[in-house]
Amino acid sequence: MRTYNLAIIHGDGIGPEVNEQALKALHAAAERFDFGLETTKYPLGAQNYLDTGVLVDAETLERIRRHDAILFGAMGDPRVSPGILERGLILRMRREFHQQVNLRPVRLYPGVPTPIRDLSPGRCDFVVVRENTEGLYVGEGSTVHKGTKNAVALQESVNTLPAIADVVDYSFRLAQQRRRKLTLCHKKNILVHAGELWQTVVDEYSAKYPDVEVDYIHVDAMCQHMPMSPERFDVIVTDNLFGDIISDLGATIQGGLGVAASANLNLDGQAPSMFEPVHGSAPDIAGRGWANPAAAVLSAALCLAALGQGEAALSLERAVASILAELPELAGPGMGASTEELGDQIAERIAQGHDGNDTSHGRSIMTAMASV
Ligand code: NAD
Ligand code: IPM
Ligand code: MN
């Protein structure tokens, strides 16, 4: 029996609330699909930082590195200045563990309320593949004449060919496992240096994957196409900041941040991948039991898919889909059940093999991902 050794980082705000439900789902799947699960909790986040003055030490990072995967809740706390936890913990782990690909699926589950109501569910099923370690996120820059009326802030974007090539190659391989369409999303009409490099790499890899159709869309136009004609997308590959922004739009399309999952994938096998909801710590609703755990459980499903447990991953996805279809509202007091109750119901459905109806019109990302 294969046993997976997971690092659990609950983090801040609703992070612990939703991540506990993801853990319940994983344990239910382990029981049903006959694999072992060992978990180690790492109490990183705002409270730990406020108590110790340290974000994370090198030894803890090395211990986390030895796990098969990381299940992450969320980070961010109003008591800590913006950027400290986000850059010092989330971005640090994405970089240190060389998680170059941030995969963010967008799929409309049957019966789920969405602002794009006039579309049939099967027509919205695409994946945003976001470069996860570079671009404007490198944090390089400076401010001159700070505090004066002539202040100038410089924020640099770093785009290296090796990182782009890895992400583009992964995107082509993922498209091959899906509907064989890849769309580059950038702003190459304005960001000519970075845009040209991205386009050059896509053109080069396009010749290697002639069975995949290639398209290009500027990021501003993307914000219209994604909600109005999602059926034209299969795999969207994009840079770090554009990917951050359009994946929240993708979350809105599929019913809100409460259902949007993500995977930070390490491609070289030298460090663990990390699975986390697209949403943050949601301080506005933390502690109330109103957070939707779907995004966290679907992130755990992506974790199982990446570990090669495709059937178990599908069972989590189907259990979540069946619960979502029954919720009167997707978040807040109108959800009809608390975060914890929903987690219990999801785990129960996984355990009982109640897989609901799979009404997806194509191959689930869980299956496609396991084959890349
Ligand atoms: P957020 O995603 O935390 O919340 C945005 C809105 O969505 C809020 O109204 C929130 O209540 C709602 N929401 C989010 N998740 C939900 C869920 N599961 N169920 C129901 N409603 C949900 O974004 P924000 O408010 O911009 O940021 C809050 C903090 O989180 C900040 O410190 C930010 O830097 C951080 N953040 C962290 C991550 C991460 O850990 N990966 C991601 C985004 C933001
Ligand atoms: C996300 C978040 C993070 C990002 C922040 C909190 C570092 O918004 O995971 O989408 O910008 O990548
Ligand atoms: Mn974001």
Coordinates of C-alpha atoms and ligand atoms in Angstrom, one line a residue:
M1 CA 0.0 0.0 0.0
R2 CA 1.4 3.4 -1.0
T3 CA 1.6 6.0 1.8
Y4 CA 1.7 9.7 1.1
N5 CA 3.4 12.0 3.5
L6 CA 1.7 15.4 3.4
A7 CA 2.7 18.7 4.9
I8 CA -0.3 20.6 6.2
I9 CA -0.2 24.4 6.4
H10 CA -3.5 25.8 7.5
G11 CA -2.4 29.4 7.6
D12 CA -4.7 32.3 8.5
G13 CA -8.4 33.4 8.6
I14 CA -10.6 30.8 6.9
G15 CA -7.4 28.8 5.9
P16 CA -7.7 26.4 8.9
E17 CA -11.6 26.2 8.5
V18 CA -11.5 25.0 4.9
N19 CA -8.2 23.1 5.0
E20 CA -9.6 20.8 7.8
Q21 CA -12.5 19.9 5.4
A22 CA -9.9 19.1 2.7
L23 CA -8.1 16.8 5.1
K24 CA -11.3 15.0 6.0
A25 CA -12.0 14.4 2.3
L26 CA -8.4 13.0 1.8
H27 CA -8.8 10.6 4.8
A28 CA -12.1 9.4 3.4
A29 CA -10.5 8.8 0.0
A30 CA -7.5 7.0 1.6
E31 CA -9.9 4.6 3.3
R32 CA -11.9 3.9 0.2
F33 CA -9.1 3.8 -2.3
D34 CA -6.7 1.9 -0.1
F35 CA -3.7 4.2 0.2
G36 CA -2.0 5.5 3.4
L37 CA -1.9 9.1 4.5
E38 CA 0.6 10.6 7.0
T39 CA 0.2 14.3 7.8
T40 CA 2.4 16.8 9.6
K41 CA 1.1 20.2 10.6
Y42 CA 3.3 23.3 10.3
P43 CA 1.8 26.2 12.2
L44 CA 3.1 28.9 9.8
G45 CA 1.2 32.1 9.3
A46 CA 0.3 35.4 11.0
Q47 CA 0.0 34.2 14.6
N48 CA 3.4 32.3 14.4
Y49 CA 5.0 35.4 12.9
L50 CA 3.5 37.7 15.6
D51 CA 4.6 35.4 18.4
T52 CA 8.2 34.7 17.1
G53 CA 9.0 37.4 14.7
V54 CA 10.1 34.7 12.2
L55 CA 8.1 33.8 9.1
V56 CA 9.8 30.5 8.5
D57 CA 13.3 29.2 9.3
A58 CA 15.5 27.3 6.9
E59 CA 15.2 24.1 8.9
T60 CA 11.4 24.1 8.7
L61 CA 11.6 24.7 5.0
E62 CA 13.9 21.7 4.6
R63 CA 11.5 19.5 6.6
I64 CA 8.6 20.6 4.4
R65 CA 10.7 19.9 1.3
R66 CA 10.9 16.2 2.2
H67 CA 7.1 15.7 2.0
D68 CA 5.3 14.3 -1.0
A69 CA 3.0 17.3 -1.3
I70 CA 1.8 20.4 0.7
L71 CA -1.8 21.1 1.5
F72 CA -2.1 24.8 2.1
G73 CA -5.1 26.9 3.3
A74 CA -4.5 30.6 3.0
M75 CA -2.4 33.4 4.3
G76 CA -2.9 37.1 5.1
D77 CA -3.9 38.9 8.3
P78 CA -5.0 42.5 8.9
R79 CA -2.6 42.7 11.9
V80 CA 0.4 42.2 9.6
S81 CA 1.5 44.7 6.9
P82 CA 0.4 43.7 3.4
G83 CA 3.1 41.6 1.6
I84 CA 4.9 40.3 4.6
L85 CA 3.1 37.0 4.9
E86 CA 2.2 36.8 1.2
R87 CA 5.7 37.4 -0.1
G88 CA 7.6 35.9 2.8
L89 CA 5.7 32.6 2.9
I90 CA 3.5 31.9 -0.1
L91 CA 5.8 33.3 -2.8
R92 CA 8.8 32.0 -0.9
M93 CA 7.5 28.4 -1.0
R94 CA 6.4 28.7 -4.7
R95 CA 10.0 29.8 -5.5
E96 CA 12.0 27.7 -3.1
F97 CA 10.2 24.5 -4.1
H98 CA 10.4 25.5 -7.8
Q99 CA 6.7 25.3 -8.4
Q100 CA 6.8 26.9 -11.8
V101 CA 3.3 26.0 -12.9
N102 CA 0.2 27.4 -11.2
L103 CA -2.7 25.4 -12.6
R104 CA -6.2 26.9 -12.0
P105 CA -9.1 25.0 -13.6
V106 CA -12.3 26.8 -14.4
R107 CA -15.3 24.5 -14.8
L108 CA -19.0 25.2 -14.4
Y109 CA -20.5 22.4 -12.2
P110 CA -24.1 21.5 -13.0
G111 CA -26.7 23.4 -10.9
V112 CA -24.2 25.9 -9.7
P113 CA -25.3 29.6 -9.9
T114 CA -23.1 31.7 -12.1
P115 CA -23.1 35.2 -13.6
I116 CA -22.9 33.5 -17.1
R117 CA -26.3 31.9 -16.8
D118 CA -27.1 31.6 -20.4
L119 CA -24.4 29.1 -21.1
S120 CA -24.7 25.4 -20.7
P121 CA -22.4 23.9 -18.0
G122 CA -20.5 21.7 -20.4
R123 CA -19.4 24.6 -22.5
C124 CA -17.2 26.2 -19.7
D125 CA -14.3 23.9 -18.9
F126 CA -10.8 25.4 -19.3
V127 CA -7.6 25.6 -17.3
V128 CA -5.4 28.7 -16.6
V129 CA -1.8 27.8 -16.5
R130 CA 0.0 30.6 -14.8
E131 CA 3.8 31.1 -14.7
N132 CA 4.4 31.0 -10.9
T133 CA 7.8 32.3 -10.0
E134 CA 8.7 35.3 -12.2
G135 CA 7.3 38.4 -14.0
L136 CA 6.3 41.3 -11.8
Y137 CA 6.2 39.0 -8.8
V138 CA 10.0 38.8 -8.5
G139 CA 9.8 41.9 -6.3
E140 CA 12.7 43.8 -7.8
G141 CA 12.5 47.5 -7.9
S142 CA 13.0 50.7 -6.0
T143 CA 11.4 54.0 -5.0
V144 CA 13.2 57.3 -5.5
H145 CA 12.3 60.6 -3.9
K146 CA 10.2 58.6 -1.5
G147 CA 7.8 60.7 0.6
T148 CA 8.2 63.7 -1.7
K149 CA 5.8 65.0 -4.3
N150 CA 8.2 63.7 -7.0
A151 CA 8.2 60.1 -5.7
V152 CA 8.9 57.5 -8.4
A153 CA 8.4 53.7 -7.9
L154 CA 10.1 51.2 -10.2
Q155 CA 8.8 47.6 -10.3
E156 CA 10.6 45.2 -12.5
S157 CA 9.3 42.3 -14.4
V158 CA 11.7 39.4 -15.0
N159 CA 10.9 36.9 -17.7
T160 CA 13.4 34.1 -18.4
L161 CA 13.3 31.8 -21.4
P162 CA 13.8 28.6 -19.3
A163 CA 10.9 29.3 -17.0
I164 CA 8.6 30.3 -19.8
A165 CA 9.6 27.2 -21.8
D166 CA 8.9 24.9 -18.9
V167 CA 5.4 26.4 -18.4
V168 CA 4.6 26.5 -22.1
D169 CA 5.8 22.9 -22.6
Y170 CA 3.6 21.8 -19.7
S171 CA 0.6 23.6 -21.2
F172 CA 1.0 21.9 -24.6
R173 CA 1.3 18.5 -22.9
L174 CA -1.8 19.3 -20.8
A175 CA -3.7 20.5 -24.0
Q176 CA -2.8 17.2 -25.6
Q177 CA -4.6 15.4 -22.8
R178 CA -7.7 17.6 -23.2
R179 CA -9.3 19.3 -26.3
R180 CA -5.9 20.2 -27.9
K181 CA -6.2 24.0 -27.9
L182 CA -3.8 26.4 -26.3
T183 CA -4.3 30.1 -26.0
L184 CA -1.4 32.5 -25.0
C185 CA -2.7 35.4 -23.0
H186 CA -0.4 38.4 -22.7
K187 CA -0.3 42.1 -23.6
K188 CA 2.3 41.9 -26.3
N189 CA 1.0 45.1 -28.0
I190 CA 2.3 47.1 -25.1
L191 CA 4.8 44.9 -23.1
V192 CA 6.8 44.3 -26.2
H193 CA 9.9 42.7 -24.6
A194 CA 8.2 40.2 -22.4
G195 CA 5.4 39.6 -24.9
E196 CA 7.8 38.8 -27.8
L197 CA 9.7 36.3 -25.6
W198 CA 6.4 34.5 -24.6
Q199 CA 5.2 34.4 -28.2
T200 CA 8.6 33.2 -29.5
V201 CA 8.5 30.3 -27.0
V202 CA 4.9 29.4 -27.9
D203 CA 5.7 29.4 -31.6
E204 CA 8.8 27.2 -31.0
Y205 CA 6.8 24.6 -29.0
S206 CA 3.9 24.8 -31.4
A207 CA 6.1 23.1 -34.0
K208 CA 6.8 20.3 -31.4
Y209 CA 3.1 19.8 -30.8
P210 CA 1.5 20.1 -34.2
D211 CA -1.7 18.4 -33.0
V212 CA -2.5 21.4 -30.7
E213 CA -4.2 24.4 -32.1
V214 CA -2.7 27.7 -31.0
D215 CA -4.3 31.1 -30.4
Y216 CA -3.3 34.4 -28.9
I217 CA -5.5 36.9 -26.9
H218 CA -4.5 40.2 -25.2
V219 CA -5.3 40.1 -21.4
D220 CA -7.8 42.9 -21.5
A221 CA -9.8 41.3 -24.3
M222 CA -9.5 38.0 -22.4
C223 CA -11.7 39.6 -19.6
Q224 CA -14.5 39.8 -22.1
H225 CA -14.0 36.5 -23.9
M226 CA -13.7 34.4 -20.7
P227 CA -17.2 35.2 -19.4
M228 CA -18.9 35.6 -22.8
S229 CA -17.4 32.7 -24.8
P230 CA -15.7 30.4 -22.4
E231 CA -16.2 27.5 -24.9
R232 CA -13.4 28.8 -27.0
F233 CA -10.8 28.0 -24.3
D234 CA -9.1 24.8 -23.3
V235 CA -5.7 25.6 -21.9
I236 CA -4.8 29.3 -21.4
V237 CA -1.1 29.9 -20.7
T238 CA -0.1 33.3 -19.2
D239 CA 2.4 35.2 -17.1
N240 CA 2.3 35.5 -13.3
L241 CA 0.3 38.7 -12.8
F242 CA -2.1 38.2 -15.7
G243 CA -2.7 34.7 -14.4
D244 CA -3.4 35.9 -10.9
I245 CA -6.0 38.4 -12.2
I246 CA -7.8 36.2 -14.8
S247 CA -8.0 33.3 -12.4
D248 CA -10.1 35.4 -10.0
L249 CA -12.3 36.2 -13.0
G250 CA -12.4 32.5 -13.8
A251 CA -13.4 31.9 -10.1
T252 CA -16.3 34.3 -10.5
I253 CA -17.4 32.5 -13.7
Q254 CA -17.6 29.2 -11.9
G255 CA -19.6 30.6 -8.9
G256 CA -17.1 32.5 -6.8
L257 CA -13.8 32.1 -5.0
G258 CA -15.4 29.5 -2.7
V259 CA -15.1 26.9 -5.5
A260 CA -11.9 27.8 -7.3
A261 CA -9.0 25.4 -6.8
S262 CA -5.3 25.5 -7.7
A263 CA -2.1 23.5 -7.9
N264 CA 1.4 24.9 -7.6
L265 CA 3.3 22.2 -9.5
N266 CA 6.9 21.4 -9.1
L267 CA 8.0 19.8 -12.4
D268 CA 11.5 18.6 -11.6
G269 CA 10.6 16.2 -8.8
Q270 CA 13.2 17.8 -6.4
A271 CA 10.6 19.4 -4.1
P272 CA 6.9 19.0 -3.3
S273 CA 4.0 20.5 -5.2
M274 CA 1.6 22.7 -3.2
F275 CA -2.2 22.7 -3.4
E276 CA -4.3 25.6 -2.3
P277 CA -7.6 27.4 -3.0
V278 CA -7.4 30.4 -5.3
H279 CA -9.0 32.5 -2.5
G280 CA -7.2 34.1 0.4
S281 CA -7.8 34.2 4.2
A282 CA -11.1 36.1 3.8
P283 CA -10.8 38.0 7.1
D284 CA -14.3 39.5 6.5
I285 CA -15.9 36.1 7.1
A286 CA -13.3 34.2 9.2
G287 CA -14.6 32.5 12.3
R288 CA -18.2 32.4 11.2
G289 CA -18.4 29.0 9.6
W290 CA -19.6 30.5 6.3
A291 CA -16.6 29.8 4.1
N292 CA -17.3 27.3 1.3
P293 CA -14.8 24.4 1.6
A294 CA -15.3 23.4 -2.0
A295 CA -12.2 25.2 -3.3
A296 CA -10.0 23.6 -0.6
V297 CA -11.5 20.1 -1.3
L298 CA -11.0 20.5 -5.0
S299 CA -7.4 21.6 -4.4
A300 CA -7.0 18.3 -2.4
A301 CA -8.4 16.5 -5.4
L302 CA -5.7 18.1 -7.6
C303 CA -3.2 16.9 -5.1
L304 CA -4.4 13.3 -5.4
A305 CA -4.4 13.6 -9.2
A306 CA -0.8 14.8 -9.1
L307 CA 0.2 12.0 -6.8
G308 CA -1.2 9.5 -9.3
Q309 CA -4.5 8.7 -7.5
G310 CA -6.7 9.7 -10.4
E311 CA -9.8 7.7 -9.3
A312 CA -9.6 9.1 -5.8
A313 CA -9.3 12.6 -7.2
L314 CA -12.4 12.1 -9.3
S315 CA -14.3 10.9 -6.3
L316 CA -13.5 14.1 -4.4
E317 CA -14.5 16.2 -7.5
R318 CA -17.8 14.3 -7.9
A319 CA -18.7 14.5 -4.2
V320 CA -18.0 18.3 -4.2
A321 CA -20.1 18.7 -7.5
S322 CA -23.0 16.8 -6.0
I323 CA -22.9 19.0 -2.8
L324 CA -22.6 22.3 -4.8
A325 CA -25.7 21.4 -6.8
E326 CA -27.7 21.2 -3.6
L327 CA -26.6 24.5 -2.0
P328 CA -29.1 27.4 -2.1
E329 CA -26.2 29.9 -2.1
L330 CA -22.5 29.3 -2.6
A331 CA -21.2 31.3 0.4
G332 CA -22.4 33.2 3.5
P333 CA -25.2 32.5 5.9
G334 CA -27.5 31.4 3.0
M335 CA -25.3 28.4 2.2
G336 CA -27.7 26.2 4.2
A337 CA -24.9 24.4 6.1
S338 CA -21.7 25.3 7.9
T339 CA -18.2 24.8 6.5
E340 CA -17.8 21.9 8.8
E341 CA -21.1 20.3 8.0
L342 CA -20.3 20.6 4.3
G343 CA -16.9 19.0 4.9
D344 CA -18.6 16.1 6.8
Q345 CA -21.1 15.6 3.9
I346 CA -18.4 15.6 1.3
A347 CA -16.3 13.1 3.3
E348 CA -19.4 10.9 3.7
R349 CA -20.2 10.9 0.0
I350 CA -16.6 10.0 -0.8
A351 CA -16.7 7.1 1.7
Q352 CA -20.0 5.8 0.4
G353 CA -18.9 5.9 -3.2
H354 CA -21.8 8.3 -3.9
D355 CA -20.3 9.9 -7.0
G356 CA -23.3 11.8 -8.3
N357 CA -23.8 12.1 -12.0
D358 CA -20.8 13.0 -14.0
T359 CA -22.2 15.4 -16.4
S360 CA -18.9 16.8 -17.6
H361 CA -18.7 16.9 -21.4
G362 CA -15.1 16.0 -21.5
R363 CA -12.2 14.6 -19.6
S364 CA -11.9 15.9 -16.1
I365 CA -8.8 17.9 -15.3
M366 CA -8.2 15.3 -12.6
T367 CA -7.7 12.6 -15.3
A368 CA -5.9 14.9 -17.8
M369 CA -3.4 16.1 -15.2
A370 CA -2.6 12.6 -14.0
S371 CA -1.5 11.8 -17.6
V372 CA 0.7 14.8 -18.2
Ligands
NAD1 P1 -10.0 36.7 -0.4 O1 -9.9 35.7 -1.5 O2 -9.5 36.3 0.9 O3 -11.5 37.2 -0.2 C1 -12.2 37.9 -1.3 C2 -13.7 37.8 -1.0 O4 -14.1 36.4 -1.3 C3 -14.1 38.1 0.4 O5 -15.3 38.8 0.4 C4 -14.3 36.7 1.0 O6 -15.2 36.7 2.1 C5 -14.7 35.9 -0.2 N1 -14.3 34.5 -0.1 C6 -13.0 34.0 -0.3 N2 -13.0 32.7 0.0 C7 -14.2 32.3 0.2 C8 -14.8 31.0 0.6 N3 -14.1 29.9 0.6 N4 -16.1 31.0 0.8 C9 -16.9 32.1 0.7 N5 -16.4 33.3 0.5 C10 -15.1 33.4 0.2 O7 -9.2 38.0 -0.9 P2 -8.8 39.4 -0.2 O8 -9.9 39.8 0.7 O9 -8.3 40.2 -1.3 O10 -7.5 39.0 0.7 C11 -7.6 38.7 2.1 C12 -6.1 38.3 2.5 O11 -5.8 37.0 1.9 C13 -5.1 39.3 2.1 O12 -4.1 39.3 3.1 C14 -4.5 38.7 0.8 O13 -3.1 39.1 0.6 C15 -4.5 37.2 1.1 N6 -4.6 36.3 0.0 C16 -4.0 35.1 0.2 C17 -4.1 34.1 -0.8 C18 -3.4 32.8 -0.6 O14 -3.2 32.5 0.6 N7 -3.1 32.0 -1.6 C19 -4.8 34.4 -2.0 C20 -5.4 35.6 -2.1 C21 -5.4 36.6 -1.1
IPM2 C1 -3.2 33.9 -5.2 C2 -2.9 35.1 -4.3 C3 -1.4 35.3 -4.2 C4 -0.8 35.6 -5.6 C5 -0.8 36.3 -3.2 C6 -1.6 36.3 -1.9 C7 0.6 36.0 -3.0 O1 -3.5 36.2 -4.8 O2 -2.7 32.8 -4.9 O3 -3.8 34.1 -6.3 O4 -0.9 36.8 -6.0 O5 -0.4 34.7 -6.3
MN3 MN -4.9 35.9 -6.5

